CSV table of C-alpha atoms and ligand atoms in Angstrom, one decimal:
chain,number,residue,atom,x,y,z
A,1,UNK,CA,-11.4,-3.8,13.7
A,2,UNK,CA,-10.5,0.2,11.5
A,3,UNK,CA,-11.4,3.0,14.2
A,4,UNK,CA,-12.4,6.0,11.2
A,5,UNK,CA,-12.1,9.7,12.1
A,6,UNK,CA,-14.5,12.8,10.9
A,7,UNK,CA,-16.6,10.1,9.7
A,8,UNK,CA,-20.4,11.0,7.8
A,9,UNK,CA,-23.2,9.6,8.6
A,10,UNK,CA,-25.5,10.5,5.4
A,11,UNK,CA,-25.6,7.3,4.9
A,12,UNK,CA,-26.3,5.4,8.0
A,13,UNK,CA,-29.6,7.4,8.9
A,14,UNK,CA,-32.6,6.7,6.6
A,15,UNK,CA,-33.2,10.7,7.6
A,16,UNK,CA,-29.8,11.5,5.2
A,17,UNK,CA,-28.6,14.2,7.8
A,18,UNK,CA,-25.3,15.0,6.6
A,19,UNK,CA,-23.4,14.9,10.1
A,20,UNK,CA,-20.1,13.9,10.7
A,21,UNK,CA,-18.8,11.5,14.2
A,22,UNK,CA,-15.7,12.4,15.4
A,23,UNK,CA,-15.1,8.4,15.3
A,24,UNK,CA,-16.2,6.1,13.8
A,25,UNK,CA,-15.7,1.9,14.4
A,26,UNK,CA,-18.4,-0.9,12.9
A,27,UNK,CA,-18.7,-4.1,15.2
A,28,UNK,CA,-18.6,-7.2,13.2
A,29,UNK,CA,-17.5,-9.5,16.0
A,30,UNK,CA,-17.8,-10.3,19.9
A,31,UNK,CA,-13.9,-9.9,19.5
A,32,UNK,CA,-14.3,-6.8,17.5
A,33,UNK,CA,-15.8,-5.3,21.1
A,34,UNK,CA,-13.2,-7.0,23.4
A,35,UNK,CA,-10.9,-4.7,21.7
A,36,UNK,CA,-12.7,-2.3,21.8
A,37,UNK,CA,-12.9,-2.1,25.5
A,38,UNK,CA,-9.4,-2.2,25.7
A,39,UNK,CA,-9.5,1.3,24.1
A,40,UNK,CA,-11.4,2.8,26.4
A,41,UNK,CA,-8.5,4.9,27.6
A,42,UNK,CA,-8.2,7.0,25.0
A,43,UNK,CA,-11.6,7.5,24.5
A,44,UNK,CA,-11.3,8.5,28.3
A,45,UNK,CA,-9.0,11.2,27.6
A,46,UNK,CA,-10.3,12.3,24.8
A,47,UNK,CA,-13.5,12.8,26.8
A,48,UNK,CA,-11.7,14.5,29.9
A,49,UNK,CA,-9.5,16.5,27.4
A,50,UNK,CA,-12.9,18.5,26.1
A,51,UNK,CA,-13.8,18.5,29.8
A,52,UNK,CA,-16.1,16.3,30.0
A,53,UNK,CA,-17.9,17.7,26.8
A,54,UNK,CA,-17.7,15.7,24.2
A,55,UNK,CA,-21.2,12.7,24.0
A,56,UNK,CA,-19.1,9.4,24.4
A,57,UNK,CA,-20.7,6.8,22.4
A,58,UNK,CA,-23.3,6.4,20.2
A,59,UNK,CA,-24.5,2.5,19.0
A,60,UNK,CA,-26.3,2.7,15.5
A,61,UNK,CA,-27.8,-0.1,14.3
A,62,UNK,CA,-29.9,0.8,10.7
A,63,UNK,CA,-30.7,4.6,11.4
A,64,UNK,CA,-34.1,3.8,10.8
A,65,UNK,CA,-34.8,6.2,14.5
A,66,UNK,CA,-32.5,8.8,14.9
A,67,UNK,CA,-32.3,12.2,14.2
A,68,UNK,CA,-28.9,13.8,14.1
A,69,UNK,CA,-29.5,17.5,15.1
A,70,UNK,CA,-25.4,17.7,15.0
A,71,UNK,CA,-22.4,16.6,14.3
A,72,UNK,CA,-21.8,14.0,16.5
A,73,UNK,CA,-18.4,14.4,18.8
A,74,UNK,CA,-17.9,11.9,20.4
A,75,UNK,CA,-17.9,7.2,19.2
A,76,UNK,CA,-20.4,6.3,16.7
A,77,UNK,CA,-20.3,2.1,16.7
A,78,UNK,CA,-22.1,0.3,14.0
A,79,UNK,CA,-23.3,-3.0,14.9
A,80,UNK,CA,-23.0,-5.7,12.3
A,81,UNK,CA,-22.9,-8.5,14.2
A,82,UNK,CA,-24.2,-11.2,11.3
A,83,UNK,CA,-26.0,-15.1,12.1
A,84,UNK,CA,-28.8,-16.2,13.1
A,85,UNK,CA,-29.8,-20.1,14.7
A,86,UNK,CA,-32.5,-22.1,15.7
A,87,UNK,CA,-31.5,-22.9,19.7
A,88,UNK,CA,-34.1,-26.0,19.9
A,89,UNK,CA,-37.5,-27.0,19.3
A,90,UNK,CA,-40.4,-28.3,20.9
A,91,UNK,CA,-43.1,-29.7,19.4
A,92,UNK,CA,-45.4,-25.9,19.5
A,93,UNK,CA,-42.1,-24.1,19.4
A,94,UNK,CA,-39.4,-22.7,18.3
A,95,UNK,CA,-36.3,-20.4,20.1
A,96,UNK,CA,-34.5,-18.5,17.2
A,97,UNK,CA,-31.4,-17.2,18.1
A,98,UNK,CA,-30.4,-14.1,15.9
A,99,UNK,CA,-27.8,-11.6,16.2
A,100,UNK,CA,-28.1,-7.5,16.4
A,101,UNK,CA,-26.9,-6.7,13.3
A,102,UNK,CA,-28.8,-8.7,10.9
A,103,UNK,CA,-31.7,-6.9,9.1
A,104,UNK,CA,-34.9,-6.7,11.0
A,105,UNK,CA,-36.8,-8.3,8.3
A,106,UNK,CA,-34.6,-10.9,7.3
A,107,UNK,CA,-35.2,-12.2,10.4
A,108,UNK,CA,-39.3,-12.0,9.7
A,109,UNK,CA,-38.3,-13.5,6.4
A,110,UNK,CA,-35.9,-16.1,8.1
A,111,UNK,CA,-39.2,-17.5,10.8
A,112,UNK,CA,-42.0,-16.8,8.2
A,113,UNK,CA,-40.0,-19.8,5.4
A,114,UNK,CA,-40.0,-21.6,8.1
A,115,UNK,CA,-43.7,-21.2,8.5
A,116,UNK,CA,-43.0,-19.9,12.4
A,117,UNK,CA,-45.8,-17.3,14.4
A,118,UNK,CA,-44.9,-14.4,16.5
A,119,UNK,CA,-43.0,-11.9,14.0
A,120,UNK,CA,-44.7,-12.0,11.1
A,121,UNK,CA,-47.2,-8.8,12.2
A,122,UNK,CA,-43.8,-6.5,12.4
A,123,UNK,CA,-43.1,-7.3,8.8
A,124,UNK,CA,-40.8,-4.7,6.9
A,125,UNK,CA,-40.4,-2.6,10.2
A,126,UNK,CA,-36.8,-0.8,9.0
A,127,UNK,CA,-33.7,-1.1,11.3
A,128,UNK,CA,-32.0,-3.9,12.8
A,129,UNK,CA,-32.2,-7.1,15.4
A,130,UNK,CA,-30.5,-5.1,18.0
A,131,UNK,CA,-32.5,-2.3,18.2
A,132,UNK,CA,-35.6,-3.9,17.7
A,133,UNK,CA,-35.3,-3.9,22.1
A,134,UNK,CA,-34.7,-1.0,22.5
A,135,UNK,CA,-37.9,0.7,21.6
A,136,UNK,CA,-40.3,-2.7,21.9
A,137,UNK,CA,-41.4,-1.9,18.1
A,138,UNK,CA,-44.5,-3.0,17.2
A,139,UNK,CA,-47.6,-2.8,13.9
A,140,UNK,CA,-50.1,-4.0,13.2
A,141,UNK,CA,-51.4,-5.5,16.3
A,142,UNK,CA,-48.2,-6.9,17.2
A,143,UNK,CA,-44.8,-6.1,19.8
A,144,UNK,CA,-41.5,-7.2,20.4
A,145,UNK,CA,-42.3,-8.4,23.8
A,146,UNK,CA,-44.9,-10.7,22.9
A,147,UNK,CA,-42.4,-13.3,21.8
A,148,UNK,CA,-38.8,-11.7,23.7
A,149,UNK,CA,-37.7,-14.7,25.5
A,150,UNK,CA,-34.1,-12.4,26.2
A,151,UNK,CA,-31.3,-9.9,24.8
A,152,UNK,CA,-27.8,-10.5,25.6
A,153,UNK,CA,-26.0,-7.4,25.7
A,154,UNK,CA,-22.4,-6.0,26.7
A,155,UNK,CA,-22.4,-3.2,29.8
A,156,UNK,CA,-20.0,-1.2,27.9
A,157,UNK,CA,-20.7,2.0,30.9
A,158,UNK,CA,-18.1,1.3,33.5
A,159,UNK,CA,-13.8,0.7,33.0
A,160,UNK,CA,-13.4,-2.5,34.2
A,161,UNK,CA,-16.9,-4.4,33.7
A,162,UNK,CA,-17.0,-5.2,30.2
A,163,UNK,CA,-19.4,-8.6,31.7
A,164,UNK,CA,-22.2,-9.8,29.4
A,165,UNK,CA,-25.1,-9.6,30.7
A,166,UNK,CA,-28.6,-11.7,29.6
A,167,UNK,CA,-31.7,-9.4,29.9
A,168,UNK,CA,-35.1,-11.8,30.9
A,169,UNK,CA,-38.1,-10.4,29.1
A,170,UNK,CA,-39.5,-8.8,32.5
A,171,UNK,CA,-36.3,-7.4,33.4
A,172,UNK,CA,-36.7,-5.2,29.8
A,173,UNK,CA,-39.1,-2.9,31.1
A,174,UNK,CA,-41.0,-3.0,27.6
A,175,UNK,CA,-43.9,-0.1,27.2
A,176,UNK,CA,-45.5,1.4,24.5
A,177,UNK,CA,-42.2,1.8,22.1
A,178,UNK,CA,-40.1,1.5,25.0
A,179,UNK,CA,-37.6,-0.4,27.7
A,180,UNK,CA,-34.7,0.3,30.6
A,181,UNK,CA,-32.6,0.2,27.1
A,182,UNK,CA,-34.3,4.2,26.3
A,183,UNK,CA,-33.8,4.7,29.8
A,184,UNK,CA,-32.3,3.9,32.8
A,185,UNK,CA,-29.7,1.8,30.7
A,186,UNK,CA,-29.1,4.6,27.7
A,187,UNK,CA,-26.1,4.2,25.6
A,188,UNK,CA,-24.9,1.9,28.9
A,189,UNK,CA,-25.1,-1.8,27.0
A,190,UNK,CA,-23.9,-2.9,23.7
A,191,UNK,CA,-27.5,-5.3,22.6
A,192,UNK,CA,-25.4,-7.9,20.8
A,193,UNK,CA,-28.4,-10.5,20.6
A,194,UNK,CA,-31.8,-11.3,20.8
A,195,UNK,CA,-33.9,-14.6,21.2
A,196,UNK,CA,-37.8,-15.4,20.4
A,197,UNK,CA,-39.7,-18.0,21.0
A,198,UNK,CA,-41.6,-18.7,17.9
A,199,UNK,CA,-44.9,-21.1,17.7
A,200,UNK,CA,-45.0,-23.9,14.9
A,201,UNK,CA,-49.0,-23.9,16.0
A,202,UNK,CA,-50.8,-21.1,13.8
A,203,UNK,CA,-51.2,-18.2,15.6
A,204,UNK,CA,-52.9,-15.4,13.1
A,205,UNK,CA,-52.8,-12.3,15.2
A,206,UNK,CA,-55.1,-10.3,12.5
A,207,UNK,CA,-57.8,-8.3,14.3
A,208,UNK,CA,-56.1,-5.0,13.7
A,209,UNK,CA,-58.5,-3.2,11.6
A,210,UNK,CA,-56.9,-1.8,8.5
A,211,UNK,CA,-55.6,-5.6,8.3
A,212,UNK,CA,-58.8,-7.2,8.7
A,213,UNK,CA,-60.2,-5.1,5.8
A,214,UNK,CA,-57.5,-5.4,3.3
A,215,UNK,CA,-57.9,-9.5,4.2
A,216,UNK,CA,-62.0,-9.4,3.6
A,217,UNK,CA,-61.8,-7.0,0.7
A,218,UNK,CA,-58.8,-9.4,-0.9
A,219,UNK,CA,-60.5,-12.6,0.0
A,220,UNK,CA,-57.5,-13.5,1.4
A,221,UNK,CA,-57.3,-16.8,3.3
A,222,UNK,CA,-55.0,-16.4,5.8
A,223,UNK,CA,-53.2,-19.8,6.0
A,224,UNK,CA,-49.5,-19.5,7.2
A,225,UNK,CA,-47.6,-16.7,8.8
A,226,UNK,CA,-46.1,-15.3,5.1
A,227,UNK,CA,-49.9,-14.7,4.6
A,228,UNK,CA,-50.0,-12.5,7.2
A,229,UNK,CA,-45.8,-10.8,6.6
A,230,UNK,CA,-46.5,-10.7,2.1
A,231,UNK,CA,-49.8,-8.4,3.6
A,232,UNK,CA,-48.4,-6.0,6.6
A,233,UNK,CA,-45.4,-5.8,3.8
A,234,UNK,CA,-48.4,-4.3,0.9
A,235,UNK,CA,-50.3,-2.2,3.4
A,236,UNK,CA,-46.5,-0.8,4.6
A,237,UNK,CA,-45.3,-0.7,1.2
A,238,UNK,CA,-48.8,1.4,0.1
A,239,UNK,CA,-48.8,3.8,3.2
A,240,UNK,CA,-45.1,4.2,4.7
A,241,UNK,CA,-42.5,6.2,1.9
A,242,UNK,CA,-39.6,3.9,1.0
A,243,UNK,CA,-36.6,5.8,2.8
A,244,UNK,CA,-34.5,5.0,0.5
A,245,UNK,CA,-36.1,6.8,-2.2
A,246,UNK,CA,-38.3,9.5,0.4
A,247,UNK,CA,-35.7,9.7,2.8
A,248,UNK,CA,-38.0,9.2,6.5
A,249,UNK,CA,-38.0,7.8,9.7
A,250,UNK,CA,-40.8,6.2,9.8
A,251,UNK,CA,-43.2,7.3,13.0
A,252,UNK,CA,-42.1,10.6,13.7
A,253,UNK,CA,-44.6,10.9,16.8
A,254,UNK,CA,-45.9,8.4,18.9
A,255,UNK,CA,-49.2,7.9,19.6
A,256,UNK,CA,-51.0,9.7,23.0
A,257,UNK,CA,-52.3,8.0,25.7
A,258,UNK,CA,-54.9,9.3,28.4
A,259,UNK,CA,-54.3,7.5,31.8
A,260,UNK,CA,-56.9,6.3,34.4
A,261,UNK,CA,-59.6,8.2,35.9
A,262,UNK,CA,-58.2,11.5,34.9
A,263,UNK,CA,-57.6,10.1,31.2
A,264,UNK,CA,-61.6,8.8,30.4
A,265,UNK,CA,-62.6,12.4,31.5
A,266,UNK,CA,-60.6,14.4,28.9
A,267,UNK,CA,-61.3,11.8,26.5
A,268,UNK,CA,-65.3,13.1,27.4
A,269,UNK,CA,-64.4,16.6,26.9
A,270,UNK,CA,-62.8,16.5,23.4
A,271,UNK,CA,-65.3,14.0,22.5
A,272,UNK,CA,-68.1,16.3,23.5
A,273,UNK,CA,-65.9,19.5,20.9
A,274,UNK,CA,-64.6,17.3,18.3
A,275,UNK,CA,-67.0,13.9,18.1
A,276,UNK,CA,-65.2,12.3,15.7
A,277,UNK,CA,-61.6,12.5,17.2
A,278,UNK,CA,-61.0,8.6,17.2
A,279,UNK,CA,-59.8,6.4,19.8
A,280,UNK,CA,-58.8,3.5,20.9
A,281,UNK,CA,-59.0,1.7,24.7
A,282,UNK,CA,-56.2,-0.6,25.6
A,283,UNK,CA,-55.7,-2.3,29.2
A,284,UNK,CA,-52.4,-1.5,30.2
A,285,UNK,CA,-49.7,-4.1,31.5
A,286,UNK,CA,-51.3,-3.8,35.5
A,287,UNK,CA,-54.9,-4.0,34.1
A,288,UNK,CA,-55.6,-2.5,36.8
A,289,UNK,CA,-56.5,1.4,34.9
A,290,UNK,CA,-58.0,1.7,31.9
A,291,UNK,CA,-55.8,3.5,28.7
A,292,UNK,CA,-57.0,5.3,26.1
A,293,UNK,CA,-54.9,5.9,22.6
A,294,UNK,CA,-55.4,9.4,20.9
A,295,UNK,CA,-53.5,8.1,16.7
A,296,UNK,CA,-51.1,10.7,16.7
A,297,UNK,CA,-51.8,11.1,12.8
A,298,UNK,CA,-55.4,12.0,13.5
A,299,UNK,CA,-54.3,15.2,15.3
A,300,UNK,CA,-51.5,15.6,13.5
A,301,UNK,CA,-54.2,15.4,10.2
A,302,UNK,CA,-56.3,18.6,11.6
A,303,UNK,CA,-53.8,20.9,12.1
A,304,UNK,CA,-53.9,20.4,8.2
A,305,UNK,CA,-50.5,19.2,8.1
A,306,UNK,CA,-50.5,16.1,6.4
A,307,UNK,CA,-48.7,16.4,3.0
A,308,UNK,CA,-47.3,19.6,3.7
A,309,UNK,CA,-44.3,20.6,2.6
A,310,UNK,CA,-41.9,23.5,4.0
A,311,UNK,CA,-38.6,24.2,2.1
A,312,UNK,CA,-36.6,20.3,2.8
A,313,UNK,CA,-39.1,19.1,5.0
A,314,UNK,CA,-42.8,17.8,4.9
A,315,UNK,CA,-46.0,15.7,6.4
A,316,UNK,CA,-46.3,12.2,4.4
A,317,UNK,CA,-48.9,12.5,2.8
A,318,UNK,CA,-50.2,9.0,2.8
A,319,UNK,CA,-49.4,9.0,7.0
A,320,UNK,CA,-49.3,12.5,9.1
A,321,UNK,CA,-46.8,10.2,11.4
A,322,UNK,CA,-44.2,10.9,8.9
A,323,UNK,CA,-42.1,13.3,8.4
A,324,UNK,CA,-39.6,13.4,5.5
A,325,UNK,CA,-36.4,15.2,3.6
A,326,UNK,CA,-37.3,15.9,0.3
A,327,UNK,CA,-33.8,16.3,-0.1
A,328,UNK,CA,-30.7,18.3,0.8
A,329,UNK,CA,-32.6,19.3,4.8
A,330,UNK,CA,-30.2,19.4,8.1
A,331,UNK,CA,-31.8,17.5,11.0
A,332,UNK,CA,-32.8,20.8,12.6
A,333,UNK,CA,-34.8,21.6,9.9
A,334,UNK,CA,-36.4,18.3,10.6
A,335,UNK,CA,-36.4,19.5,14.2
A,336,UNK,CA,-38.1,23.1,14.1
A,337,UNK,CA,-41.2,21.0,11.7
A,338,UNK,CA,-41.5,18.8,14.6
A,339,UNK,CA,-41.8,21.4,17.2
A,340,UNK,CA,-44.2,23.6,14.8
A,341,UNK,CA,-46.8,20.6,15.0
A,342,UNK,CA,-46.3,19.8,18.5
A,343,UNK,CA,-47.4,23.5,19.2
A,344,UNK,CA,-50.0,23.4,16.9
A,345,UNK,CA,-51.4,20.6,18.7
A,346,UNK,CA,-51.1,21.6,21.9
A,347,UNK,CA,-53.2,24.7,21.5
A,348,UNK,CA,-55.2,22.9,19.4
A,349,UNK,CA,-56.4,19.5,21.7
A,350,UNK,CA,-54.7,20.6,24.8
A,351,UNK,CA,-52.4,17.4,24.0
A,352,UNK,CA,-48.8,16.5,24.3
A,353,UNK,CA,-47.6,14.9,21.1
A,354,UNK,CA,-43.5,13.8,22.1
A,355,UNK,CA,-41.0,12.1,19.4
A,356,UNK,CA,-41.0,8.1,18.9
A,357,UNK,CA,-37.9,9.4,16.9
A,358,UNK,CA,-34.2,9.7,19.6
A,359,UNK,CA,-32.7,13.0,18.3
A,360,UNK,CA,-29.2,12.8,18.8
B,1,EPU,N1,-54.4,8.1,10.8
B,1,EPU,C1,-55.3,9.3,10.8
B,1,EPU,N2,-54.4,10.1,9.6
B,1,EPU,C2,-53.0,9.8,8.9
B,1,EPU,C3,-52.6,7.9,9.5
B,1,EPU,C4,-54.0,7.4,10.2
B,1,EPU,O1,-55.8,9.8,10.9
B,1,EPU,O2,-52.7,10.4,8.1
B,1,EPU,C5,-55.4,7.5,12.3
B,1,EPU,C6,-56.8,7.2,12.1
B,1,EPU,O3,-57.8,6.8,12.2
B,1,EPU,C7,-56.3,5.6,12.1
B,1,EPU,C8,-55.4,5.8,13.2
B,1,EPU,O4,-54.8,7.0,12.8
B,1,EPU,O5,-57.3,4.4,12.2
B,1,EPU,C9,-54.0,4.7,13.4
B,1,EPU,O6,-53.1,4.6,12.1
B,1,EPU,P1,-52.8,3.3,11.6
B,1,EPU,O7,-53.1,2.0,11.9
B,1,EPU,O8,-52.0,3.9,10.4
B,1,EPU,O9,-51.7,3.7,12.6
B,1,EPU,P2,-50.9,4.3,13.2
B,1,EPU,O10,-51.1,4.8,14.8
B,1,EPU,O11,-50.7,5.8,13.0
B,1,EPU,C10,-49.1,2.7,14.0
B,1,EPU,C11,-47.6,2.6,14.7
B,1,EPU,C12,-47.3,2.4,12.8
B,1,EPU,C13,-47.5,0.8,12.7
B,1,EPU,C14,-48.7,1.4,12.7
B,1,EPU,C15,-49.5,0.3,11.9
B,1,EPU,C16,-46.7,4.7,16.2
B,1,EPU,C17,-46.1,5.9,16.6
B,1,EPU,N3,-46.8,4.3,14.8
B,1,EPU,O12,-49.4,3.8,13.7
B,1,EPU,O13,-45.4,2.5,13.2
B,1,EPU,O14,-46.9,0.6,11.5
B,1,EPU,O15,-49.5,2.0,14.0
B,1,EPU,O16,-49.7,-0.9,13.1
B,1,EPU,O17,-47.4,4.0,17.4
B,1,EPU,C18,-43.1,2.9,13.0
B,1,EPU,O18,-43.4,3.4,14.3
B,1,EPU,O19,-41.8,3.9,12.5
B,1,EPU,C19,-44.2,3.3,12.7
B,1,EPU,C20,-45.0,3.5,10.7
């Protein structure tokens, strides 16, 4: 394990932003992690020498959900823990354990090749397995929390207590693109592995409108999970820009949710002015009140931003939720664009967009 200084991160974030990390390290094994814990004193000294100003630690997986605004004045830890294993199996289900440094889509392939059902709708989501629980990744009507059993993570928040902890699903406080790891436990745990419970018996989840339409139009009869995975991958490739060609971080904003009775009243008011505004009613976790989802992409499109370019940055022409770097952009330029969009959506609709991407 080698600690690098002033390490350039442009290849480690899908926005391709060129910033440096003061310290950088790759974790290939749990032993590396233990070795890093022993160096805690060194990093603590560096922090106190900076008057506590230096950022402490940042964990990076695929770098597909971050926007670097400036150099990172601390330690970047890259998760390179590898390995996918079948833990156990009964007549109906298979439990798969996957290390955090694996590429998410490689895990999807591992499962669909074995005929397992559960994460096929999450095909081609960029990033690593360790980052998946952070934001409870979701797409085409499925979410990680539907199949997740547990998350294994090291507590790195205190000097003495570098213990491994297992978080069962309920302890992860999953929500829409949200979890305990983005909130109370932000930067406190290093996710080493996750386990999923997948189904051997067919469980197609193909009611998401775009997916149903694609399958019908192409007369695809879903026989196994790979059929769904291939369909999702095809749809994604036509709508979302490939970050290796046009750097981006997927959806930059979250969809907008209106909650409860107040939300229903607000939705009615909006529909009076914008009768064509799309919205989707969902039950929330506790099933006590209604949640109304308004696609942020529609709001952005209505403000005239879809396909628009400003200097080195812009809004993708096929999916208005995606901000792109046309080359050489700084994080600041993306941030200015994002803030302009937020302001215009607020002024036009009185709705607040919030970023899905973590800004560092
Ligand atoms: N829409 C527009 N303009 C657009 C795109 C979409 O008006 O440019 C409207 C349409 O009304 C459409 C609706 O938005 O029916 C929903 O669009 P879509 O199904 O493409 O999904 P989304 O809500 O825009 C979410 C995720 C994506 C995920 C897709 C598919 C978020 C923030 N984004 O987008 O996730 O792939 O659903 O399930 O929830 C990502 O997180 O990086 C990501 C790409």
